[in-house]
Amino acid sequence: MTGPEEQPELIPGMVRATVRASQAKARATKARNAAEAAVATHDPVARVLVDVPLAHLDRTFDYAVPEAMDAGVRPGVRVKVRFAGQDLDGYVVERAATSEHPGTLAPLRRLVSDEPVLSAAIAALADDLAERYAGTRSDVLRLAVPPRHATAEKEPSEPAPPLSALPPAPAGWDDHPHAAAFLAHLRAGGAPRAVWGAAPGADWPDLVAHAAAETYAGGRGVLVCVPDGKDVARLDRALTDRLGAGHHVALTAGRGPAARYREFLAISRGARRIVVGTRGASFAPVHDLGLIVLWDDGDDLHAEPRAPYPHVRETLLLRAEREGAAVLLGGFARSVEASYLLRSGWAHELAPSREALRRAVTVTVAGASEWELERDPAARSSRMPRQVHEVVGRALGQGPVLVQTPRLGYVTALACERCRTPARCTTCQGPLVLSGPTRPPACRWCGTADQAWACGECGHRGLRAPVLGDARTAEELGRAFPGARVLTSSGERVLAEVDDSHSIVVATPGAEPIAASGYAAVVLLDTWLLLGRTDLRTDEEALRRWCNAVALVRPGGEAVVVGDPAHAALQALVRWDPGGFAERESTQRQEAHLPPASRLATIIGEAGAVDDAVTLLAAPDAAEVLGPVDLDDEESRVVVRVPRAQGPALSAALGELQRVRSARKLDAVRIQVDPVSL
């Protein structure tokens, strides 16, 4: 302890030392601020797209480039800026010599990284998509540029190895009369555009890999987008077999943040110029993009569920137009939008010959002929008629058999055995279902079991199952063919591949596994369920799912369908004419003023907010406002329809509506341009 007599001497000394330290710190801070305030002499203005979701602030803002950051600040880099009283992220879009802002520009706060992650092509694409879908560029860039991973950014991207001699073209392209000319055009650096209908049983990943290799050998990049991870894995193997390792990257949502960012940097730096992935890959910054491939564009997985809800097909077509790339829009089925591209002359058809299609598969509908009805009078009323058992029994001697059924579960609907009244829960009036062969009926909504159920209409206690799931279907097939192994692929347990053993695979649509050598036969059950949906694309979607299942058959295999043989979609499947079916659908929609002949937009939100939005919307003169329609107790929907030629005007009007509502801080509404379904 210091004595009292020392206190008067120590306290003033402590104060003087503190003051000197504070003054030195202030001088250092002033010098540092002065150095930071020094503005770069060349192009001192940085135009920054700030990460702000508000529509009325969707534009670039000018900031001064400090001299200390001059070397690192260039178009495409990430920066921190002061905006509305807080530090926000942004991308430098441009360096400029002057600014239209009359006052003093605020300096950039920090250079996050000198890695240019936003290319000029992707920045322009973000502008196009924001305008097309009445969204903001910030929302588009969140889909386009993955989050930064600093450790991965420090790692170099290894260049691709030298390209060795390519193997010969796969035999599958020989079935397409115009394929040789298309591939030669790709190799020569051209930009042909084709809508491709693959033959059933074709090894489409190998065919796509060959087209990519031809483009890559010509010195250009390739971007391939597919619906899901199973397709990415197949294409990944096909490209490795054809080009060798190290020439491409595969992008999927399941990759971790570090691996995802590392692969993104390899593309951005030009170390990899072939990209395969799901919908997020549509924004990959491929250098010298020469070919864009989109497989199965009708799959709803290609529709982005986040604002501004762009569709991969539209994203890639905009990229093709802007970057002058070739386009290959392929699939076993054909969407109405792809048919419209052919009708408008934007693309040309690339299809196999009819002889190749006849050799590939034989499709029949159970009970379609009088002879079959004489053999089996219940062929059109039975769920699995005699013809199905004959086809399955015959095909099991040659390999695996695929059975597609639309419902997941055991018994997904119950009804009174006598009067056919749907069975309902006595607690909440929810539908009763069976989850297993030994379990009592239970409510799908509240889970309450009802062992003593009785029909409320007639009092009968017997139940029938009008709708069976994949588990019950597998059980019935196991009893009918006790010597065969029965597998299921659905829900959370989806098989990627099966071997060539003599087995029966029961799968729901989209979950069908790939057989090593193809299926000996394919059976489609309960087709009425897919055709019973209430949607604009019901028939188109049903045919797409059937084509994708039948296409898994081995060359020369057979398929049998249980359904109404007079239905147009089933007739198109039997003839294997998805192109003709899409053309008829396109004609009918044009007559009814439906997409793609028209452009639609939906406005969804609370009733008052939707009404305000419709009042503020300055729609084109030819616009039709349909609705409002109550979706539930809280939301309503309005549909705005215009002729296709006025689609850009509708998008512009919706974009202005978003900006006005954002500036006035009105209640939010959700706007979707060209939604997949209504």
JSON list of C-alpha atoms in Angstrom, two decimals, residues 433-609:
[
{"chain": "A", "resi": 433, "resn": "VAL", "atom": "CA", "xyz": [-55.88, -45.13, -43.95]},
{"chain": "A", "resi": 434, "resn": "LEU", "atom": "CA", "xyz": [-54.10, -48.41, -43.28]},
{"chain": "A", "resi": 435, "resn": "SER", "atom": "CA", "xyz": [-50.38, -48.22, -42.54]},
{"chain": "A", "resi": 436, "resn": "GLY", "atom": "CA", "xyz": [-49.78, -51.98, -42.48]},
{"chain": "A", "resi": 437, "resn": "PRO", "atom": "CA", "xyz": [-51.43, -55.39, -42.90]},
{"chain": "A", "resi": 438, "resn": "THR", "atom": "CA", "xyz": [-51.93, -55.95, -39.15]},
{"chain": "A", "resi": 439, "resn": "ARG", "atom": "CA", "xyz": [-52.78, -52.41, -38.05]},
{"chain": "A", "resi": 440, "resn": "PRO", "atom": "CA", "xyz": [-56.29, -51.00, -37.58]},
{"chain": "A", "resi": 441, "resn": "PRO", "atom": "CA", "xyz": [-57.59, -48.08, -39.63]},
{"chain": "A", "resi": 442, "resn": "ALA", "atom": "CA", "xyz": [-56.21, -44.77, -38.39]},
{"chain": "A", "resi": 443, "resn": "CYS", "atom": "CA", "xyz": [-56.76, -41.12, -39.25]},
{"chain": "A", "resi": 444, "resn": "ARG", "atom": "CA", "xyz": [-54.22, -39.54, -41.61]},
{"chain": "A", "resi": 445, "resn": "TRP", "atom": "CA", "xyz": [-54.64, -36.17, -39.86]},
{"chain": "A", "resi": 446, "resn": "CYS", "atom": "CA", "xyz": [-54.79, -36.86, -36.13]},
{"chain": "A", "resi": 447, "resn": "GLY", "atom": "CA", "xyz": [-53.56, -40.47, -36.00]},
{"chain": "A", "resi": 448, "resn": "THR", "atom": "CA", "xyz": [-56.54, -41.76, -33.98]},
{"chain": "A", "resi": 449, "resn": "ALA", "atom": "CA", "xyz": [-57.14, -45.48, -34.52]},
{"chain": "A", "resi": 450, "resn": "ASP", "atom": "CA", "xyz": [-60.71, -46.66, -35.09]},
{"chain": "A", "resi": 451, "resn": "GLN", "atom": "CA", "xyz": [-61.01, -50.42, -34.64]},
{"chain": "A", "resi": 452, "resn": "ALA", "atom": "CA", "xyz": [-64.82, -50.39, -34.49]},
{"chain": "A", "resi": 453, "resn": "TRP", "atom": "CA", "xyz": [-65.48, -48.15, -37.49]},
{"chain": "A", "resi": 454, "resn": "ALA", "atom": "CA", "xyz": [-68.96, -48.21, -38.97]},
{"chain": "A", "resi": 455, "resn": "CYS", "atom": "CA", "xyz": [-70.21, -46.33, -42.02]},
{"chain": "A", "resi": 456, "resn": "GLY", "atom": "CA", "xyz": [-72.16, -43.22, -41.12]},
{"chain": "A", "resi": 457, "resn": "GLU", "atom": "CA", "xyz": [-74.42, -43.64, -44.17]},
{"chain": "A", "resi": 458, "resn": "CYS", "atom": "CA", "xyz": [-75.44, -47.29, -44.09]},
{"chain": "A", "resi": 459, "resn": "GLY", "atom": "CA", "xyz": [-73.95, -48.66, -40.86]},
{"chain": "A", "resi": 460, "resn": "HIS", "atom": "CA", "xyz": [-71.89, -51.32, -42.65]},
{"chain": "A", "resi": 461, "resn": "ARG", "atom": "CA", "xyz": [-68.56, -52.22, -41.00]},
{"chain": "A", "resi": 462, "resn": "GLY", "atom": "CA", "xyz": [-66.75, -53.59, -44.04]},
{"chain": "A", "resi": 463, "resn": "LEU", "atom": "CA", "xyz": [-64.01, -51.54, -45.71]},
{"chain": "A", "resi": 464, "resn": "ARG", "atom": "CA", "xyz": [-62.61, -51.52, -49.23]},
{"chain": "A", "resi": 465, "resn": "ALA", "atom": "CA", "xyz": [-59.37, -49.97, -50.50]},
{"chain": "A", "resi": 466, "resn": "PRO", "atom": "CA", "xyz": [-59.93, -47.83, -53.63]},
{"chain": "A", "resi": 467, "resn": "VAL", "atom": "CA", "xyz": [-56.34, -46.52, -53.53]},
{"chain": "A", "resi": 468, "resn": "LEU", "atom": "CA", "xyz": [-53.38, -48.75, -52.70]},
{"chain": "A", "resi": 469, "resn": "GLY", "atom": "CA", "xyz": [-49.84, -47.59, -52.00]},
{"chain": "A", "resi": 470, "resn": "ASP", "atom": "CA", "xyz": [-46.49, -49.00, -53.03]},
{"chain": "A", "resi": 471, "resn": "ALA", "atom": "CA", "xyz": [-46.13, -51.12, -49.86]},
{"chain": "A", "resi": 472, "resn": "ARG", "atom": "CA", "xyz": [-49.44, -52.94, -50.46]},
{"chain": "A", "resi": 473, "resn": "THR", "atom": "CA", "xyz": [-48.59, -53.33, -54.17]},
{"chain": "A", "resi": 474, "resn": "ALA", "atom": "CA", "xyz": [-45.27, -54.94, -53.25]},
{"chain": "A", "resi": 475, "resn": "GLU", "atom": "CA", "xyz": [-47.07, -57.26, -50.84]},
{"chain": "A", "resi": 476, "resn": "GLU", "atom": "CA", "xyz": [-49.54, -58.40, -53.53]},
{"chain": "A", "resi": 477, "resn": "LEU", "atom": "CA", "xyz": [-46.78, -58.98, -56.08]},
{"chain": "A", "resi": 478, "resn": "GLY", "atom": "CA", "xyz": [-44.78, -60.93, -53.51]},
{"chain": "A", "resi": 479, "resn": "ARG", "atom": "CA", "xyz": [-47.74, -63.26, -53.02]},
{"chain": "A", "resi": 480, "resn": "ALA", "atom": "CA", "xyz": [-48.32, -63.62, -56.75]},
{"chain": "A", "resi": 481, "resn": "PHE", "atom": "CA", "xyz": [-44.63, -64.34, -57.49]},
{"chain": "A", "resi": 482, "resn": "PRO", "atom": "CA", "xyz": [-43.25, -66.04, -54.36]},
{"chain": "A", "resi": 483, "resn": "GLY", "atom": "CA", "xyz": [-39.94, -66.92, -56.00]},
{"chain": "A", "resi": 484, "resn": "ALA", "atom": "CA", "xyz": [-39.02, -63.33, -56.88]},
{"chain": "A", "resi": 485, "resn": "ARG", "atom": "CA", "xyz": [-37.36, -60.74, -54.69]},
{"chain": "A", "resi": 486, "resn": "VAL", "atom": "CA", "xyz": [-39.54, -57.63, -54.29]},
{"chain": "A", "resi": 487, "resn": "LEU", "atom": "CA", "xyz": [-37.92, -54.23, -53.65]},
{"chain": "A", "resi": 488, "resn": "THR", "atom": "CA", "xyz": [-39.53, -50.84, -53.01]},
{"chain": "A", "resi": 489, "resn": "SER", "atom": "CA", "xyz": [-38.14, -47.42, -53.88]},
{"chain": "A", "resi": 490, "resn": "SER", "atom": "CA", "xyz": [-40.11, -44.46, -52.55]},
{"chain": "A", "resi": 491, "resn": "GLY", "atom": "CA", "xyz": [-40.29, -41.80, -49.88]},
{"chain": "A", "resi": 492, "resn": "GLU", "atom": "CA", "xyz": [-37.16, -41.61, -47.76]},
{"chain": "A", "resi": 493, "resn": "ARG", "atom": "CA", "xyz": [-35.82, -44.91, -49.09]},
{"chain": "A", "resi": 494, "resn": "VAL", "atom": "CA", "xyz": [-35.01, -44.31, -52.75]},
{"chain": "A", "resi": 495, "resn": "LEU", "atom": "CA", "xyz": [-32.77, -46.79, -54.53]},
{"chain": "A", "resi": 496, "resn": "ALA", "atom": "CA", "xyz": [-30.27, -45.39, -57.02]},
{"chain": "A", "resi": 497, "resn": "GLU", "atom": "CA", "xyz": [-29.53, -48.64, -58.87]},
{"chain": "A", "resi": 498, "resn": "VAL", "atom": "CA", "xyz": [-30.49, -52.32, -58.90]},
{"chain": "A", "resi": 499, "resn": "ASP", "atom": "CA", "xyz": [-28.63, -55.27, -60.34]},
{"chain": "A", "resi": 500, "resn": "ASP", "atom": "CA", "xyz": [-29.76, -57.61, -63.10]},
{"chain": "A", "resi": 501, "resn": "SER", "atom": "CA", "xyz": [-31.15, -60.24, -60.74]},
{"chain": "A", "resi": 502, "resn": "HIS", "atom": "CA", "xyz": [-34.68, -61.54, -61.28]},
{"chain": "A", "resi": 503, "resn": "SER", "atom": "CA", "xyz": [-36.50, -59.11, -59.01]},
{"chain": "A", "resi": 504, "resn": "ILE", "atom": "CA", "xyz": [-39.58, -56.88, -58.97]},
{"chain": "A", "resi": 505, "resn": "VAL", "atom": "CA", "xyz": [-38.99, -53.21, -58.17]},
{"chain": "A", "resi": 506, "resn": "VAL", "atom": "CA", "xyz": [-42.04, -51.24, -56.99]},
{"chain": "A", "resi": 507, "resn": "ALA", "atom": "CA", "xyz": [-41.42, -47.50, -57.19]},
{"chain": "A", "resi": 508, "resn": "THR", "atom": "CA", "xyz": [-43.33, -44.24, -57.08]},
{"chain": "A", "resi": 509, "resn": "PRO", "atom": "CA", "xyz": [-42.93, -41.75, -59.96]},
{"chain": "A", "resi": 510, "resn": "GLY", "atom": "CA", "xyz": [-39.50, -40.14, -59.90]},
{"chain": "A", "resi": 511, "resn": "ALA", "atom": "CA", "xyz": [-38.02, -42.72, -57.52]},
{"chain": "A", "resi": 512, "resn": "GLU", "atom": "CA", "xyz": [-37.40, -45.44, -60.11]},
{"chain": "A", "resi": 513, "resn": "PRO", "atom": "CA", "xyz": [-33.88, -46.88, -59.75]},
{"chain": "A", "resi": 514, "resn": "ILE", "atom": "CA", "xyz": [-31.66, -47.58, -62.74]},
{"chain": "A", "resi": 515, "resn": "ALA", "atom": "CA", "xyz": [-31.21, -51.24, -63.70]},
{"chain": "A", "resi": 516, "resn": "ALA", "atom": "CA", "xyz": [-27.66, -52.20, -64.71]},
{"chain": "A", "resi": 517, "resn": "SER", "atom": "CA", "xyz": [-28.73, -53.55, -68.12]},
{"chain": "A", "resi": 518, "resn": "GLY", "atom": "CA", "xyz": [-32.24, -52.09, -68.20]},
{"chain": "A", "resi": 519, "resn": "TYR", "atom": "CA", "xyz": [-35.52, -53.61, -67.10]},
{"chain": "A", "resi": 520, "resn": "ALA", "atom": "CA", "xyz": [-36.93, -56.56, -68.96]},
{"chain": "A", "resi": 521, "resn": "ALA", "atom": "CA", "xyz": [-40.42, -55.08, -68.58]},
{"chain": "A", "resi": 522, "resn": "VAL", "atom": "CA", "xyz": [-42.14, -52.04, -67.10]},
{"chain": "A", "resi": 523, "resn": "VAL", "atom": "CA", "xyz": [-45.66, -52.01, -65.63]},
{"chain": "A", "resi": 524, "resn": "LEU", "atom": "CA", "xyz": [-47.62, -48.79, -65.00]},
{"chain": "A", "resi": 525, "resn": "LEU", "atom": "CA", "xyz": [-50.45, -49.13, -62.47]},
{"chain": "A", "resi": 526, "resn": "ASP", "atom": "CA", "xyz": [-53.20, -46.73, -61.33]},
{"chain": "A", "resi": 527, "resn": "THR", "atom": "CA", "xyz": [-52.76, -44.33, -64.23]},
{"chain": "A", "resi": 528, "resn": "TRP", "atom": "CA", "xyz": [-56.09, -42.75, -63.32]},
{"chain": "A", "resi": 529, "resn": "LEU", "atom": "CA", "xyz": [-54.50, -41.26, -60.22]},
{"chain": "A", "resi": 530, "resn": "LEU", "atom": "CA", "xyz": [-51.98, -39.19, -62.18]},
{"chain": "A", "resi": 531, "resn": "LEU", "atom": "CA", "xyz": [-54.72, -38.16, -64.61]},
{"chain": "A", "resi": 532, "resn": "GLY", "atom": "CA", "xyz": [-57.06, -37.16, -61.78]},
{"chain": "A", "resi": 533, "resn": "ARG", "atom": "CA", "xyz": [-55.09, -34.12, -60.62]},
{"chain": "A", "resi": 534, "resn": "THR", "atom": "CA", "xyz": [-56.65, -30.68, -61.10]},
{"chain": "A", "resi": 535, "resn": "ASP", "atom": "CA", "xyz": [-53.94, -28.72, -62.83]},
{"chain": "A", "resi": 536, "resn": "LEU", "atom": "CA", "xyz": [-53.11, -27.15, -66.16]},
{"chain": "A", "resi": 537, "resn": "ARG", "atom": "CA", "xyz": [-50.29, -29.65, -66.72]},
{"chain": "A", "resi": 538, "resn": "THR", "atom": "CA", "xyz": [-52.03, -32.83, -65.53]},
{"chain": "A", "resi": 539, "resn": "ASP", "atom": "CA", "xyz": [-51.89, -34.79, -68.78]},
{"chain": "A", "resi": 540, "resn": "GLU", "atom": "CA", "xyz": [-48.47, -33.44, -69.75]},
{"chain": "A", "resi": 541, "resn": "GLU", "atom": "CA", "xyz": [-47.00, -34.34, -66.36]},
{"chain": "A", "resi": 542, "resn": "ALA", "atom": "CA", "xyz": [-48.57, -37.81, -66.37]},
{"chain": "A", "resi": 543, "resn": "LEU", "atom": "CA", "xyz": [-47.11, -38.59, -69.81]},
{"chain": "A", "resi": 544, "resn": "ARG", "atom": "CA", "xyz": [-43.71, -37.30, -68.71]},
{"chain": "A", "resi": 545, "resn": "ARG", "atom": "CA", "xyz": [-43.63, -39.59, -65.69]},
{"chain": "A", "resi": 546, "resn": "TRP", "atom": "CA", "xyz": [-44.76, -42.58, -67.73]},
{"chain": "A", "resi": 547, "resn": "CYS", "atom": "CA", "xyz": [-42.17, -41.93, -70.45]},
{"chain": "A", "resi": 548, "resn": "ASN", "atom": "CA", "xyz": [-39.39, -41.65, -67.89]},
{"chain": "A", "resi": 549, "resn": "ALA", "atom": "CA", "xyz": [-40.39, -45.01, -66.39]},
{"chain": "A", "resi": 550, "resn": "VAL", "atom": "CA", "xyz": [-40.82, -46.83, -69.72]},
{"chain": "A", "resi": 551, "resn": "ALA", "atom": "CA", "xyz": [-37.49, -45.40, -70.93]},
{"chain": "A", "resi": 552, "resn": "LEU", "atom": "CA", "xyz": [-35.70, -47.50, -68.30]},
{"chain": "A", "resi": 553, "resn": "VAL", "atom": "CA", "xyz": [-36.51, -50.67, -70.25]},
{"chain": "A", "resi": 554, "resn": "ARG", "atom": "CA", "xyz": [-33.70, -52.48, -72.04]},
{"chain": "A", "resi": 555, "resn": "PRO", "atom": "CA", "xyz": [-33.70, -52.32, -75.86]},
{"chain": "A", "resi": 556, "resn": "GLY", "atom": "CA", "xyz": [-36.42, -54.60, -77.20]},
{"chain": "A", "resi": 557, "resn": "GLY", "atom": "CA", "xyz": [-38.28, -54.75, -73.88]},
{"chain": "A", "resi": 558, "resn": "GLU", "atom": "CA", "xyz": [-42.00, -54.37, -73.29]},
{"chain": "A", "resi": 559, "resn": "ALA", "atom": "CA", "xyz": [-44.26, -52.20, -71.17]},
{"chain": "A", "resi": 560, "resn": "VAL", "atom": "CA", "xyz": [-47.87, -52.73, -70.12]},
{"chain": "A", "resi": 561, "resn": "VAL", "atom": "CA", "xyz": [-50.15, -49.96, -68.87]},
{"chain": "A", "resi": 562, "resn": "VAL", "atom": "CA", "xyz": [-53.32, -50.33, -66.84]},
{"chain": "A", "resi": 563, "resn": "GLY", "atom": "CA", "xyz": [-55.68, -47.51, -67.74]},
{"chain": "A", "resi": 564, "resn": "ASP", "atom": "CA", "xyz": [-58.18, -46.13, -70.21]},
{"chain": "A", "resi": 565, "resn": "PRO", "atom": "CA", "xyz": [-56.90, -47.04, -73.70]},
{"chain": "A", "resi": 566, "resn": "ALA", "atom": "CA", "xyz": [-58.89, -44.17, -75.24]},
{"chain": "A", "resi": 567, "resn": "HIS", "atom": "CA", "xyz": [-57.12, -41.44, -73.27]},
{"chain": "A", "resi": 568, "resn": "ALA", "atom": "CA", "xyz": [-54.96, -39.22, -75.46]},
{"chain": "A", "resi": 569, "resn": "ALA", "atom": "CA", "xyz": [-51.95, -39.36, -73.12]},
{"chain": "A", "resi": 570, "resn": "LEU", "atom": "CA", "xyz": [-52.00, -43.17, -73.08]},
{"chain": "A", "resi": 571, "resn": "GLN", "atom": "CA", "xyz": [-52.35, -43.28, -76.85]},
{"chain": "A", "resi": 572, "resn": "ALA", "atom": "CA", "xyz": [-49.29, -41.03, -77.17]},
{"chain": "A", "resi": 573, "resn": "LEU", "atom": "CA", "xyz": [-47.39, -43.37, -74.86]},
{"chain": "A", "resi": 574, "resn": "VAL", "atom": "CA", "xyz": [-48.35, -46.44, -76.91]},
{"chain": "A", "resi": 575, "resn": "ARG", "atom": "CA", "xyz": [-47.21, -44.74, -80.13]},
{"chain": "A", "resi": 576, "resn": "TRP", "atom": "CA", "xyz": [-44.27, -43.15, -78.30]},
{"chain": "A", "resi": 577, "resn": "ASP", "atom": "CA", "xyz": [-45.20, -39.76, -79.68]},
{"chain": "A", "resi": 578, "resn": "PRO", "atom": "CA", "xyz": [-44.62, -37.24, -76.86]},
{"chain": "A", "resi": 579, "resn": "GLY", "atom": "CA", "xyz": [-43.77, -34.62, -79.48]},
{"chain": "A", "resi": 580, "resn": "GLY", "atom": "CA", "xyz": [-47.13, -34.92, -81.19]},
{"chain": "A", "resi": 581, "resn": "PHE", "atom": "CA", "xyz": [-48.91, -34.85, -77.83]},
{"chain": "A", "resi": 582, "resn": "ALA", "atom": "CA", "xyz": [-47.04, -31.68, -76.80]},
{"chain": "A", "resi": 583, "resn": "GLU", "atom": "CA", "xyz": [-47.89, -30.06, -80.13]},
{"chain": "A", "resi": 584, "resn": "ARG", "atom": "CA", "xyz": [-51.61, -30.78, -79.64]},
{"chain": "A", "resi": 585, "resn": "GLU", "atom": "CA", "xyz": [-51.45, -29.47, -76.08]},
{"chain": "A", "resi": 586, "resn": "SER", "atom": "CA", "xyz": [-49.72, -26.33, -77.34]},
{"chain": "A", "resi": 587, "resn": "THR", "atom": "CA", "xyz": [-52.44, -25.78, -79.96]},
{"chain": "A", "resi": 588, "resn": "GLN", "atom": "CA", "xyz": [-55.23, -26.23, -77.40]},
{"chain": "A", "resi": 589, "resn": "ARG", "atom": "CA", "xyz": [-53.59, -23.82, -74.98]},
{"chain": "A", "resi": 590, "resn": "GLN", "atom": "CA", "xyz": [-53.13, -21.26, -77.70]},
{"chain": "A", "resi": 591, "resn": "GLU", "atom": "CA", "xyz": [-56.85, -21.45, -78.46]},
{"chain": "A", "resi": 592, "resn": "ALA", "atom": "CA", "xyz": [-57.64, -21.07, -74.75]},
{"chain": "A", "resi": 593, "resn": "HIS", "atom": "CA", "xyz": [-55.12, -18.21, -74.28]},
{"chain": "A", "resi": 594, "resn": "LEU", "atom": "CA", "xyz": [-53.07, -20.25, -71.81]},
{"chain": "A", "resi": 595, "resn": "PRO", "atom": "CA", "xyz": [-49.27, -20.51, -71.44]},
{"chain": "A", "resi": 596, "resn": "PRO", "atom": "CA", "xyz": [-47.00, -20.65, -73.31]},
{"chain": "A", "resi": 597, "resn": "ALA", "atom": "CA", "xyz": [-49.15, -18.70, -75.80]},
{"chain": "A", "resi": 598, "resn": "SER", "atom": "CA", "xyz": [-49.80, -16.16, -73.04]},
{"chain": "A", "resi": 599, "resn": "ARG", "atom": "CA", "xyz": [-47.91, -14.87, -70.02]},
{"chain": "A", "resi": 600, "resn": "LEU", "atom": "CA", "xyz": [-49.35, -15.31, -66.53]},
{"chain": "A", "resi": 601, "resn": "ALA", "atom": "CA", "xyz": [-48.50, -13.81, -63.18]},
{"chain": "A", "resi": 602, "resn": "THR", "atom": "CA", "xyz": [-50.02, -14.52, -59.77]},
{"chain": "A", "resi": 603, "resn": "ILE", "atom": "CA", "xyz": [-50.33, -12.10, -56.86]},
{"chain": "A", "resi": 604, "resn": "ILE", "atom": "CA", "xyz": [-50.82, -13.91, -53.55]},
{"chain": "A", "resi": 605, "resn": "GLY", "atom": "CA", "xyz": [-51.24, -12.48, -50.06]},
{"chain": "A", "resi": 606, "resn": "GLU", "atom": "CA", "xyz": [-53.81, -11.22, -47.60]},
{"chain": "A", "resi": 607, "resn": "ALA", "atom": "CA", "xyz": [-57.01, -10.12, -49.28]},
{"chain": "A", "resi": 608, "resn": "GLY", "atom": "CA", "xyz": [-56.52, -6.43, -48.54]},
{"chain": "A", "resi": 609, "resn": "ALA", "atom": "CA", "xyz": [-52.91, -6.45, -49.70]}
]
